[in-house]
XYZ file of C-alpha atoms in Angstrom:
711
model
C -21.276 23.911 -34.565
C -19.149 26.784 -33.185
C -15.613 25.465 -32.875
C -12.335 27.220 -32.929
C -8.727 26.392 -33.746
C -6.822 25.627 -30.614
C -4.118 27.988 -31.902
C -6.313 30.933 -31.308
C -4.282 33.823 -30.051
C -6.222 33.970 -26.871
C -5.535 30.352 -26.125
C -1.785 30.713 -26.593
C -1.073 31.368 -22.885
C -2.934 28.223 -21.880
C -1.074 26.157 -24.465
C 2.289 27.654 -23.442
C 1.468 26.958 -19.790
C 0.562 23.334 -20.532
C 3.840 22.883 -22.444
C 5.825 24.330 -19.562
C 4.054 22.131 -17.074
C 4.591 19.036 -19.083
C 8.220 19.736 -20.065
C 9.462 17.367 -17.369
C 7.857 14.610 -15.265
C 6.532 15.398 -11.859
C 8.432 14.021 -8.861
C 6.792 13.925 -5.430
C 8.923 13.561 -2.358
C 7.720 13.042 1.188
C 9.625 15.348 3.640
C 8.567 14.462 7.220
C 10.691 17.302 8.645
C 8.571 20.107 7.292
C 7.047 22.197 10.017
C 6.984 25.931 9.118
C 7.218 28.565 6.452
C 10.996 28.734 6.854
C 11.158 25.053 6.121
C 9.078 25.578 2.960
C 11.425 28.370 1.747
C 14.568 26.335 2.500
C 13.369 23.230 0.629
C 12.110 25.160 -2.394
C 15.298 27.230 -2.660
C 17.463 24.129 -2.353
C 15.738 22.391 -5.230
C 15.365 25.445 -7.434
C 19.205 25.870 -7.390
C 19.612 22.472 -9.142
C 19.866 22.593 -12.952
C 17.071 20.541 -14.435
C 14.578 21.207 -11.690
C 11.470 23.302 -12.468
C 8.818 24.764 -10.219
C 9.550 23.065 -6.857
C 6.531 23.588 -4.603
C 6.067 22.507 -0.997
C 2.727 21.435 0.525
C 3.329 22.234 4.252
C 0.049 20.631 5.346
C 0.785 17.313 3.668
C 4.613 17.482 4.204
C 5.421 16.917 0.520
C 7.344 18.665 -2.195
C 6.478 18.358 -5.880
C 8.992 19.352 -8.625
C 9.158 18.930 -12.405
C 12.535 17.355 -13.142
C 14.222 14.840 -15.459
C 16.695 14.023 -12.672
C 16.308 10.830 -10.616
C 14.462 11.293 -7.304
C 17.632 10.231 -5.420
C 19.380 13.354 -6.645
C 16.670 15.574 -5.315
C 16.657 13.643 -1.983
C 20.478 14.081 -1.679
C 20.104 17.871 -2.199
C 17.553 18.085 0.511
C 19.752 16.050 2.905
C 22.472 18.615 2.317
C 20.222 21.345 3.726
C 19.065 19.161 6.644
C 15.852 17.446 5.410
C 15.432 13.745 4.991
C 13.275 13.064 1.933
C 11.794 9.945 0.311
C 10.043 9.193 -2.931
C 6.333 9.628 -2.149
C 4.335 6.416 -1.714
C 0.782 6.757 -0.549
C 0.780 3.542 1.435
C 4.141 4.140 3.049
C 3.265 7.781 3.926
C 0.081 6.703 5.577
C 1.917 4.093 7.583
C 4.633 6.590 8.483
C 2.024 9.143 9.530
C 0.385 6.623 11.832
C 3.736 5.670 13.363
C 4.653 9.334 13.802
C 1.396 10.025 15.478
C 1.934 7.074 17.956
C 5.460 8.250 18.646
C 4.387 11.815 19.393
C 1.601 10.606 21.784
C 4.129 8.355 23.646
C 6.588 11.207 24.064
C 3.755 13.399 25.176
C 2.740 10.874 27.813
C 6.304 10.594 29.184
C 6.710 14.283 29.435
C 3.327 14.742 31.090
C 3.911 11.970 33.620
C 7.394 13.368 34.429
C 6.050 16.910 34.669
C 3.362 15.901 37.232
C 5.896 14.079 39.392
C 8.332 16.898 39.353
C 5.649 19.403 40.193
C 4.767 17.242 43.242
C 8.350 17.496 44.415
C 8.382 21.213 43.678
C 5.466 21.715 46.030
C 7.595 20.730 48.912
C 10.267 23.219 47.912
C 7.729 25.919 47.364
C 6.275 25.142 50.795
C 9.560 25.924 52.549
C 11.880 22.905 52.291
C 15.428 24.063 52.890
C 19.060 22.902 52.873
C 19.549 19.128 52.511
C 15.824 18.396 51.959
C 15.575 20.973 49.213
C 18.813 19.701 47.506
C 17.517 16.112 47.654
C 14.189 17.112 45.999
C 16.068 19.021 43.322
C 18.325 16.024 42.613
C 15.374 13.638 42.447
C 13.668 16.092 40.121
C 16.768 16.155 37.928
C 16.781 12.322 37.864
C 13.201 12.414 36.507
C 13.343 15.508 34.321
C 16.638 15.147 32.414
C 16.007 11.704 30.974
C 12.332 12.673 30.221
C 13.367 15.845 28.480
C 16.116 13.972 26.552
C 13.539 11.539 25.273
C 10.438 13.591 24.801
C 11.972 16.597 23.151
C 13.798 14.451 20.488
C 11.557 15.703 17.693
C 12.658 19.229 18.248
C 16.323 18.354 18.823
C 16.587 16.257 15.676
C 15.157 18.947 13.448
C 17.267 21.609 15.030
C 20.453 19.520 14.755
C 19.709 18.754 11.115
C 19.550 22.540 10.385
C 22.580 23.494 12.403
C 24.615 20.719 10.840
C 24.340 22.476 7.487
C 24.692 26.033 8.878
C 21.007 26.847 8.808
C 18.376 27.997 11.258
C 14.769 26.631 11.527
C 11.904 27.044 13.895
C 13.065 24.140 16.112
C 16.419 25.776 16.841
C 15.055 28.407 19.289
C 12.631 25.850 20.658
C 15.449 23.340 21.363
C 17.672 26.131 22.738
C 14.933 27.170 25.146
C 14.384 23.639 26.390
C 18.126 22.925 26.785
C 18.709 26.204 28.612
C 15.806 25.687 31.034
C 16.879 22.077 31.831
C 20.642 22.880 31.875
C 20.285 25.898 34.201
C 18.165 23.881 36.576
C 20.586 20.940 36.602
C 23.482 23.376 37.341
C 21.489 24.850 40.224
C 20.716 21.361 41.630
C 24.313 20.147 41.504
C 25.534 23.386 43.046
C 22.935 23.341 45.846
C 21.217 26.426 44.531
C 17.886 27.670 45.868
C 15.999 27.555 42.536
C 15.600 24.874 39.885
C 13.023 24.901 37.058
C 12.816 21.294 35.907
C 9.037 21.606 35.996
C 9.239 24.532 33.522
C 11.456 22.556 31.135
C 9.078 19.591 31.275
C 6.004 21.821 30.920
C 7.534 23.539 27.906
C 8.182 20.184 26.256
C 4.714 18.899 27.216
C 2.795 21.763 25.748
C 4.904 21.939 22.612
C 4.207 18.261 22.108
C 0.488 18.852 22.618
C 0.632 21.454 19.858
C 2.435 19.084 17.547
C 0.026 16.250 18.178
C -3.049 18.415 17.719
C -1.610 20.016 14.578
C -1.082 16.627 13.058
C -4.575 15.485 13.956
C -6.072 18.672 12.551
C -4.048 18.481 9.373
C -5.206 14.882 8.942
C -8.833 16.049 9.027
C -8.186 18.359 6.129
C -7.807 15.349 3.832
C -6.151 15.842 0.480
C -8.248 15.364 -2.601
C -5.129 14.153 -4.379
C -4.621 11.519 -1.673
C -8.242 10.381 -2.115
C -7.711 9.956 -5.854
C -4.410 8.078 -5.311
C -6.263 5.753 -2.937
C -8.395 4.663 -5.943
C -5.404 3.174 -7.751
C -5.015 -0.563 -7.592
C -1.699 -2.281 -7.116
C -2.193 -5.414 -9.283
C -3.861 -6.233 -12.607
C -5.099 -9.406 -14.273
C -3.409 -9.584 -17.656
C -4.522 -12.034 -20.287
C -1.929 -13.701 -22.526
C -2.287 -16.819 -24.563
C -5.708 -17.423 -23.195
C -4.466 -17.428 -19.578
C -4.738 -14.839 -16.867
C -1.761 -13.773 -14.762
C -1.615 -11.357 -11.790
C 1.045 -8.677 -12.311
C 1.914 -5.350 -10.643
C 0.095 -2.478 -12.388
C 3.470 -0.908 -13.079
C 4.207 -3.784 -15.546
C 1.151 -3.024 -17.731
C 1.966 -1.752 -21.170
C -0.241 -0.235 -23.854
C -2.015 -2.911 -25.787
C -2.267 -5.376 -23.004
C -5.589 -7.175 -22.554
C -6.775 -6.794 -18.943
C -9.545 -8.744 -17.266
C -11.558 -6.839 -14.639
C -13.439 -8.982 -12.112
C -16.813 -8.080 -10.624
C -16.389 -5.529 -7.875
C -12.814 -4.695 -8.898
C -11.411 -1.314 -9.898
C -10.081 -0.792 -13.419
C -6.243 -0.545 -13.295
C -5.696 1.452 -16.528
C -7.470 3.560 -19.095
C -8.650 1.445 -21.964
C -11.208 0.325 -24.513
C -13.938 -2.198 -23.736
C -13.478 -5.413 -25.704
C -16.657 -7.170 -24.467
C -20.188 -6.383 -25.563
C -21.283 -4.376 -22.507
C -20.090 -3.359 -19.083
C -21.657 -1.707 -16.060
C -19.346 0.562 -13.989
C -19.394 3.024 -11.126
C -17.555 6.145 -12.144
C -18.780 8.456 -9.351
C -15.166 9.400 -8.463
C -15.065 11.117 -11.859
C -18.560 12.428 -12.396
C -19.880 12.673 -8.877
C -22.988 10.787 -9.971
C -23.842 7.599 -8.066
C -25.894 5.938 -10.780
C -24.214 3.024 -12.526
C -23.124 3.578 -16.183
C -23.778 1.065 -18.984
C -21.281 1.148 -21.792
C -21.060 -0.781 -25.055
C -18.158 -2.398 -26.941
C -15.514 0.041 -27.965
C -16.365 2.547 -25.191
C -13.600 4.233 -23.204
C -13.076 3.169 -19.561
C -10.890 4.962 -17.043
C -8.692 3.782 -14.210
C -10.485 3.874 -10.913
C -13.937 2.860 -12.192
C -15.538 -0.113 -10.424
C -16.984 -3.045 -12.325
C -20.531 -3.506 -11.091
C -21.533 -6.178 -13.626
C -20.068 -9.339 -15.012
C -16.321 -9.684 -15.607
C -15.088 -7.969 -18.756
C -11.924 -7.342 -20.677
C -10.334 -4.168 -21.938
C -7.370 -3.179 -24.032
C -5.001 -0.866 -22.166
C -4.626 2.570 -23.901
C -2.931 4.561 -21.046
C -0.966 3.147 -18.162
C 0.944 4.423 -15.075
C 1.395 8.145 -15.028
C -0.589 8.599 -18.198
C -3.925 7.348 -16.803
C -6.629 9.912 -16.364
C -6.789 9.113 -12.641
C -3.132 9.903 -12.186
C -3.458 13.082 -14.195
C -6.389 14.238 -12.185
C -4.424 13.602 -8.995
C -1.545 15.648 -10.361
C -3.897 18.522 -11.144
C -5.293 18.535 -7.646
C -1.761 18.243 -6.181
C -0.708 21.274 -8.152
C -3.589 23.277 -6.769
C -2.961 22.103 -3.193
C 0.713 23.076 -3.489
C -0.137 26.563 -4.747
C 0.623 29.641 -2.645
C -1.167 32.887 -3.227
C -0.125 36.398 -2.296
C -0.847 35.908 1.351
C 1.432 32.867 1.574
C 4.166 34.950 -0.045
C 3.790 37.601 2.642
C 3.998 34.833 5.283
C 7.158 33.503 3.644
C 8.768 36.931 3.717
C 7.907 37.454 7.341
C 9.247 33.973 8.289
C 12.387 34.517 6.222
C 13.724 37.202 8.602
C 12.372 35.387 11.694
C 15.368 33.062 12.626
C 18.121 35.590 12.787
C 15.975 38.387 14.234
C 14.551 36.248 17.077
C 18.026 35.144 18.165
C 19.321 38.674 18.045
C 16.314 39.837 19.993
C 16.711 37.094 22.644
C 20.353 37.995 23.031
C 19.570 41.685 23.461
C 16.773 40.927 25.968
C 19.114 38.728 27.991
C 21.819 41.352 28.006
C 19.304 44.123 28.849
C 17.749 42.273 31.762
C 21.066 41.106 33.118
C 22.603 44.544 33.108
C 19.387 46.069 34.593
C 18.926 43.580 37.418
C 22.141 41.619 37.722
C 19.987 38.537 38.020
C 21.323 35.846 35.644
C 18.476 33.417 36.239
C 15.804 36.117 35.566
C 17.517 37.260 32.442
C 17.876 33.831 31.144
C 14.229 32.947 31.833
C 13.062 36.081 29.926
C 15.348 35.219 26.987
C 13.998 31.669 26.956
C 10.374 32.974 26.917
C 11.257 35.264 23.992
C 12.712 32.319 22.016
C 9.578 30.269 22.503
C 6.787 32.777 22.159
C 7.920 34.262 18.891
C 7.820 31.017 16.899
C 5.807 31.909 13.710
C 4.325 28.386 13.231
C 0.898 29.943 12.904
C 2.139 32.251 10.112
C 3.413 29.308 8.114
C 0.165 27.414 8.493
C -2.135 30.404 7.846
C -2.786 29.766 4.103
C -1.873 26.207 3.253
C -4.323 24.740 5.752
C -7.187 26.818 4.252
C -6.277 25.893 0.672
C -6.107 22.174 1.362
C -9.397 22.140 3.270
C -11.153 24.172 0.611
C -9.862 22.127 -2.343
C -10.840 18.940 -0.562
C -14.341 20.210 0.074
C -14.812 21.366 -3.582
C -13.557 18.039 -4.848
C -16.267 16.228 -2.862
C -18.805 18.556 -4.478
C -17.583 17.627 -7.924
C -15.138 20.502 -8.660
C -11.556 19.722 -9.735
C -9.488 22.833 -8.825
C -6.522 22.716 -11.145
C -5.033 26.268 -11.263
C -2.442 27.583 -8.783
C -4.390 30.738 -7.958
C -7.891 29.652 -8.783
C -9.472 30.167 -5.380
C -8.166 33.675 -5.045
C -9.206 34.665 -8.525
C -12.655 33.078 -8.184
C -13.112 35.030 -4.969
C -12.304 38.257 -6.847
C -14.779 37.568 -9.660
C -17.449 40.202 -10.222
C -19.007 39.048 -13.554
C -19.767 35.563 -14.911
C -19.991 34.884 -18.620
C -21.724 31.707 -19.774
C -21.417 29.860 -23.019
C -24.809 28.354 -24.035
C -24.591 25.099 -26.025
C -23.044 22.292 -23.964
C -22.726 24.475 -20.857
C -26.193 25.764 -19.960
C -27.980 23.526 -22.419
C -27.775 19.998 -23.886
C -28.477 19.763 -27.605
C -30.708 17.150 -29.243
C -32.568 16.485 -32.487
C -36.197 16.165 -33.348
C -37.825 12.901 -34.529
C -38.093 14.163 -38.200
C -34.422 13.418 -38.604
C -35.546 9.810 -38.944
C -37.022 10.686 -42.347
C -33.548 11.243 -43.771
C -32.437 8.799 -46.447
C -30.085 6.019 -45.302
C -27.279 7.609 -47.291
C -27.799 11.010 -45.705
C -27.924 9.467 -42.243
C -24.742 7.603 -42.955
C -22.934 10.738 -44.193
C -24.277 12.799 -41.354
C -22.882 10.290 -38.778
C -19.632 10.064 -40.506
C -19.080 13.844 -40.303
C -20.591 14.170 -36.778
C -18.283 11.590 -35.220
C -15.296 13.557 -36.469
C -16.149 16.417 -34.075
C -16.350 16.655 -30.280
C -18.734 19.580 -30.321
C -21.838 18.912 -28.188
C -24.211 19.263 -31.226
C -22.133 16.784 -33.158
C -22.065 14.407 -30.217
C -25.853 14.698 -29.827
C -26.442 13.974 -33.495
C -24.107 10.960 -33.275
C -26.144 9.623 -30.312
C -29.419 10.218 -32.218
C -28.031 8.183 -35.149
C -26.842 5.285 -33.040
C -27.215 2.057 -34.956
C -26.455 3.706 -38.341
C -23.325 2.694 -40.090
C -21.136 5.795 -40.605
C -20.025 6.607 -44.131
C -16.318 6.706 -44.761
C -15.426 10.412 -45.051
C -12.065 11.512 -46.459
C -10.279 14.903 -46.310
C -12.117 15.832 -43.102
C -11.635 19.398 -41.876
C -13.321 21.108 -38.920
C -13.774 24.764 -39.726
C -13.498 27.208 -36.864
C -16.929 28.383 -35.841
C -18.638 26.749 -38.749
C -18.762 22.899 -38.758
C -17.201 19.857 -40.385
C -16.622 19.119 -44.118
C -15.042 16.346 -46.173
C -15.678 14.100 -49.148
C -17.945 11.097 -49.504
C -17.228 8.976 -52.623
C -15.626 12.097 -54.166
C -18.680 14.255 -53.452
C -18.243 17.337 -51.111
C -20.146 16.939 -47.830
C -20.721 19.526 -45.117
C -22.364 19.476 -41.695
C -22.658 22.590 -39.606
C -24.242 25.965 -39.122
C -26.821 26.604 -41.820
C -25.383 29.968 -42.531
C -22.131 28.271 -43.465
C -23.585 25.303 -45.313
C -26.328 27.090 -47.202
C -25.213 30.677 -47.029
C -28.257 31.820 -45.006
C -30.414 30.867 -42.002
C -29.778 29.331 -38.558
C -29.753 25.903 -37.070
C -27.886 22.905 -38.452
C -27.748 21.729 -42.110
C -26.317 18.838 -43.978
C -25.110 19.148 -47.579
C -24.126 16.053 -49.674
C -23.224 17.224 -53.206
C -26.236 19.320 -54.367
C -28.603 17.875 -51.697
C -29.241 20.128 -48.711
C -31.174 18.986 -45.668
C -32.047 21.165 -42.645
C -31.905 19.251 -39.342
C -34.469 20.295 -36.703
C -32.432 20.787 -33.575
C -33.916 20.756 -30.073
C -32.372 22.038 -26.872
C -33.060 21.598 -23.166
C -31.543 23.253 -20.110
C -28.760 21.385 -18.317
C -29.797 20.049 -15.008
C -29.474 22.676 -12.257
C -28.945 25.597 -14.674
C -31.891 27.518 -13.211
C -30.679 26.981 -9.662
C -27.211 28.049 -10.615
C -28.332 31.305 -12.189
C -30.618 32.076 -9.315
C -27.901 31.326 -6.722
C -25.235 33.370 -8.528
C -27.634 36.377 -8.822
C -28.257 36.203 -5.091
C -24.513 36.467 -4.548
C -24.483 39.731 -6.531
C -22.806 38.470 -9.655
C -23.507 40.227 -13.021
C -24.369 37.440 -15.534
C -23.917 37.454 -19.248
C -24.553 34.896 -22.033
C -22.351 34.627 -25.149
C -23.264 32.128 -27.811
C -22.242 31.238 -31.356
C -25.849 30.048 -31.901
C -28.576 32.069 -33.621
C -29.946 35.101 -31.772
C -33.516 33.655 -31.551
C -32.346 30.432 -29.830
C -30.011 32.442 -27.601
C -32.790 34.800 -26.662
C -35.096 31.934 -25.680
C -32.582 30.405 -23.363
C -31.503 33.717 -21.786
C -35.171 34.645 -21.082
C -35.840 31.199 -19.690
C -32.936 31.607 -17.219
C -33.547 35.298 -16.494
C -30.201 36.525 -17.948
C -30.777 39.987 -19.247
C -27.468 40.588 -21.037
C -26.850 38.140 -23.978
C -25.381 38.015 -27.460
C -25.865 35.421 -30.241
C -24.217 34.688 -33.578
C -20.783 35.340 -32.118
C -17.565 33.870 -33.608
C -14.875 32.481 -31.381
C -12.865 35.616 -31.879
C -15.826 37.813 -30.986
C -16.290 35.875 -27.756
C -12.636 36.209 -26.951
C -12.737 39.979 -27.665
C -15.795 40.512 -25.479
C -14.208 38.758 -22.491
C -10.863 40.448 -23.096
C -12.459 43.855 -23.291
C -14.165 43.305 -19.933
C -10.958 42.101 -18.336
C -8.877 44.936 -19.642
C -11.556 47.301 -18.344
C -10.744 46.142 -14.760
C -13.788 43.793 -14.589
C -13.012 40.477 -12.931
C -14.719 38.101 -15.316
C -15.137 34.310 -14.857
C -15.839 32.460 -18.124
C -17.797 29.206 -18.012
C -17.630 27.266 -21.305
C -16.963 23.898 -22.948
C -16.054 24.157 -26.576
C -12.912 24.872 -28.568
C -14.697 28.098 -29.551
C -14.544 28.995 -25.766
C -10.836 28.179 -25.295
C -9.623 31.668 -26.173
C -12.249 33.284 -23.895
C -11.372 30.844 -21.026
C -7.766 31.759 -21.288
C -8.506 35.550 -21.374
C -10.869 35.578 -18.424
C -9.790 36.384 -14.891
C -11.004 32.957 -13.837
C -12.559 30.057 -15.740
C -14.656 26.956 -15.341
C -15.216 24.096 -17.816
C -17.584 21.083 -17.547
C -15.980 17.669 -17.601
C -17.688 17.107 -20.975
C -15.570 19.988 -22.427
C -12.844 19.329 -24.948
C -9.316 18.832 -23.697
C -8.200 22.269 -24.816
C -10.987 23.876 -22.869
C -10.281 21.881 -19.763
C -6.578 22.736 -19.986
C -7.378 26.467 -20.236
C -9.811 26.390 -17.390
C -8.947 26.845 -13.675
C -11.690 24.559 -12.459
C -13.319 21.439 -14.123
C -16.876 20.637 -13.035
C -16.963 16.902 -12.944
C -20.719 16.484 -12.311
C -23.362 16.835 -14.959
C -25.550 19.406 -12.970
C -24.780 23.000 -12.393
C -26.637 23.538 -9.132
C -23.427 23.612 -7.047
C -21.850 26.443 -9.057
C -22.839 29.066 -6.392
C -21.088 26.926 -3.752
C -17.901 27.076 -5.787
C -17.795 30.829 -5.603
C -18.958 31.036 -2.042
C -16.240 28.562 -0.965
C -13.609 30.471 -2.809
C -14.615 33.771 -1.146
C -14.743 32.026 2.274
C -11.282 30.496 1.735
C -9.737 33.917 0.965
C -11.525 35.505 3.901
C -10.238 32.788 6.241
C -6.674 33.125 4.852
C -6.827 36.823 5.585
C -8.150 36.116 9.049
C -5.379 33.549 9.714
C -2.707 35.990 8.496
C -4.137 38.670 10.831
C -4.362 36.235 13.697
C -0.772 35.196 13.324
C 0.405 38.771 12.952
C -1.640 40.041 15.953
C -0.313 37.176 18.018
C 3.297 38.165 17.335
C 2.550 41.870 17.866
C 1.145 41.176 21.315
C 3.305 38.240 22.402
C 6.761 39.694 21.676
C 6.351 42.843 23.865
C 4.788 40.704 26.648
C 7.838 38.344 26.572
C 10.419 41.135 26.277
C 8.978 42.961 29.320
C 9.202 39.762 31.373
C 5.559 39.001 31.877
C 5.694 35.575 30.186
C 7.423 32.658 31.782
C 8.746 29.796 29.593
C 5.710 27.766 30.702
C 3.233 30.409 29.606
C 5.159 30.940 26.391
C 4.818 27.279 25.383
C 1.083 27.371 26.052
C 0.690 30.623 24.050
C 2.580 29.354 20.991
C 0.656 26.124 20.827
C -2.678 27.898 21.141
C -1.843 30.319 18.272
C -1.068 27.469 15.876
C -4.166 25.567 16.785
C -6.326 28.657 16.433
C -5.144 29.130 12.898
C -5.724 25.444 12.009
C -9.212 25.322 13.575
C -10.081 28.588 11.784
C -9.006 27.045 8.465
C -11.344 24.101 8.882
C -14.324 26.471 9.025
C -14.153 26.548 5.215
C -15.742 23.106 5.290
C -18.818 24.315 7.185
């Protein structure tokens, strides 16, 4: 039983990270006004300046900000209001309702602007066809009567966000957009009232119309990249049936406390983590394991929030409620990953940071240049308006978050819980994969001859085995089901060796034969002077062969490190076709091997499940742990495999590589767009109408390209 102390030096970074992350509760705020990378930077900087706020991270795609803070949510919301963003404590039901209302509102404004644009264009045809004097002036005034109210109503989403920013002395992406719309409509109204020859109400309306098309389609496309955290949150129930004094009462889940007895009806979801009080229960825990088969559990078994009762009603004792349930913790892990920004996002932030002042300076210079060169105020103003519109870096801000959200959602559906901020990027960079054997590639078991043990030996073996979460110990405990465990005192789990304690004052040991007896391999039990060797069996985990074959086809160099004997390790390595393998390794030796490869500029991904793998998981460039792994191993890992099989492991790495490739493509698309669009606008080849179309197409191109990660 190769186990290691969680205080292993290699595991220290993982432990410190976990402490930092848990030093304050997580607060999630919904910020509907988020639209671009500059918004992200402003919101994060505003919260980071508050004492008591740690690690504020914006998810642009989901329009949310998550921060670790002991302050009340109202304090964070007030700070965001000071910089021009209205924020609310996140509520899944309310956000879904608000999103639907926002979508309907945008579509309505889009319809008004489109209808007005078509009518104004019809009137413009008469002017373009040669109408003059009073006829022309009348058509201009009628156009103004249609266009000005339509623009005032339809462009409100841009005006509101721009005003919120200007009110606090800040610039955002909607400021130049609003300025362009107001200038186009205002200049046209002035011309109409003065009897001028030219008015461009159709351009102002077309600009509003196409910008709204972009907003509507962006929202629809974002919605298709569903958040895995949202899907997990949707599994939470709002009420629970609490039993007190023999009676059942319906209460909000928020009122449950540890120790409450909860009744779960047939077909209902479990509202809290707890222990089964009835004899048996049948549940669907596919959200956790990815397996659709019902699970039958016995009295005393652990049940988790979100599981569905498929059998008769049962009762459980609540052990974890509210934010402490495993369902809520999983949602937080996914949220952390979805909020993460890698190096490409940082580049986008830096580019967007200088955008707002630079684009206004550029527009002013272009206006002055064209006016002094031509003396045509209208032409100079039109070119400046086009520059304001066409340079909006919305695509730059969406380049990476859209890909990350889509990729994490896809992997969650495949049974992978991505929980590290930079996991996708580091998985994509992996060159070498190191597997643990027992519990990762194989499932341990015991031969039938264990039944020939005396009752006392069985009882002591079970008493020791149930004190360890190592796969071999757990397999032995399952094999001895029905045996009454002996009371063991002074229990100690020795790193890389096994478990020892005292039974009726007699020393007892269960673990690696070399530790128990002093020689040999396999598992041995010692009770006083009696020594019994236990015949251990082993079988490959489902999908192990497919996983190895698929990873090899992707060009990965595979290695196998095991604390088990060399003969058993050799047999498994040969069965899977892994040519490089080592056995009889201590946890420190595993850690040193992985560390040596990492320090040698090899990008290593460690896949393991035991405490003996924790140091290696923390030292590796990237890491994966099965859901059956110990808590310390899952905490150290970047990705948790929630399903029992391994066949989808190649898909994990393929998706990570594709996500990074698409992020790079999006960044290049956004950069290329600005490199081409800005000179075109400055040289006067783009009208405000064409600029609006161009900006919307660039954002949609980036979003649609991001969704390719799901294919």
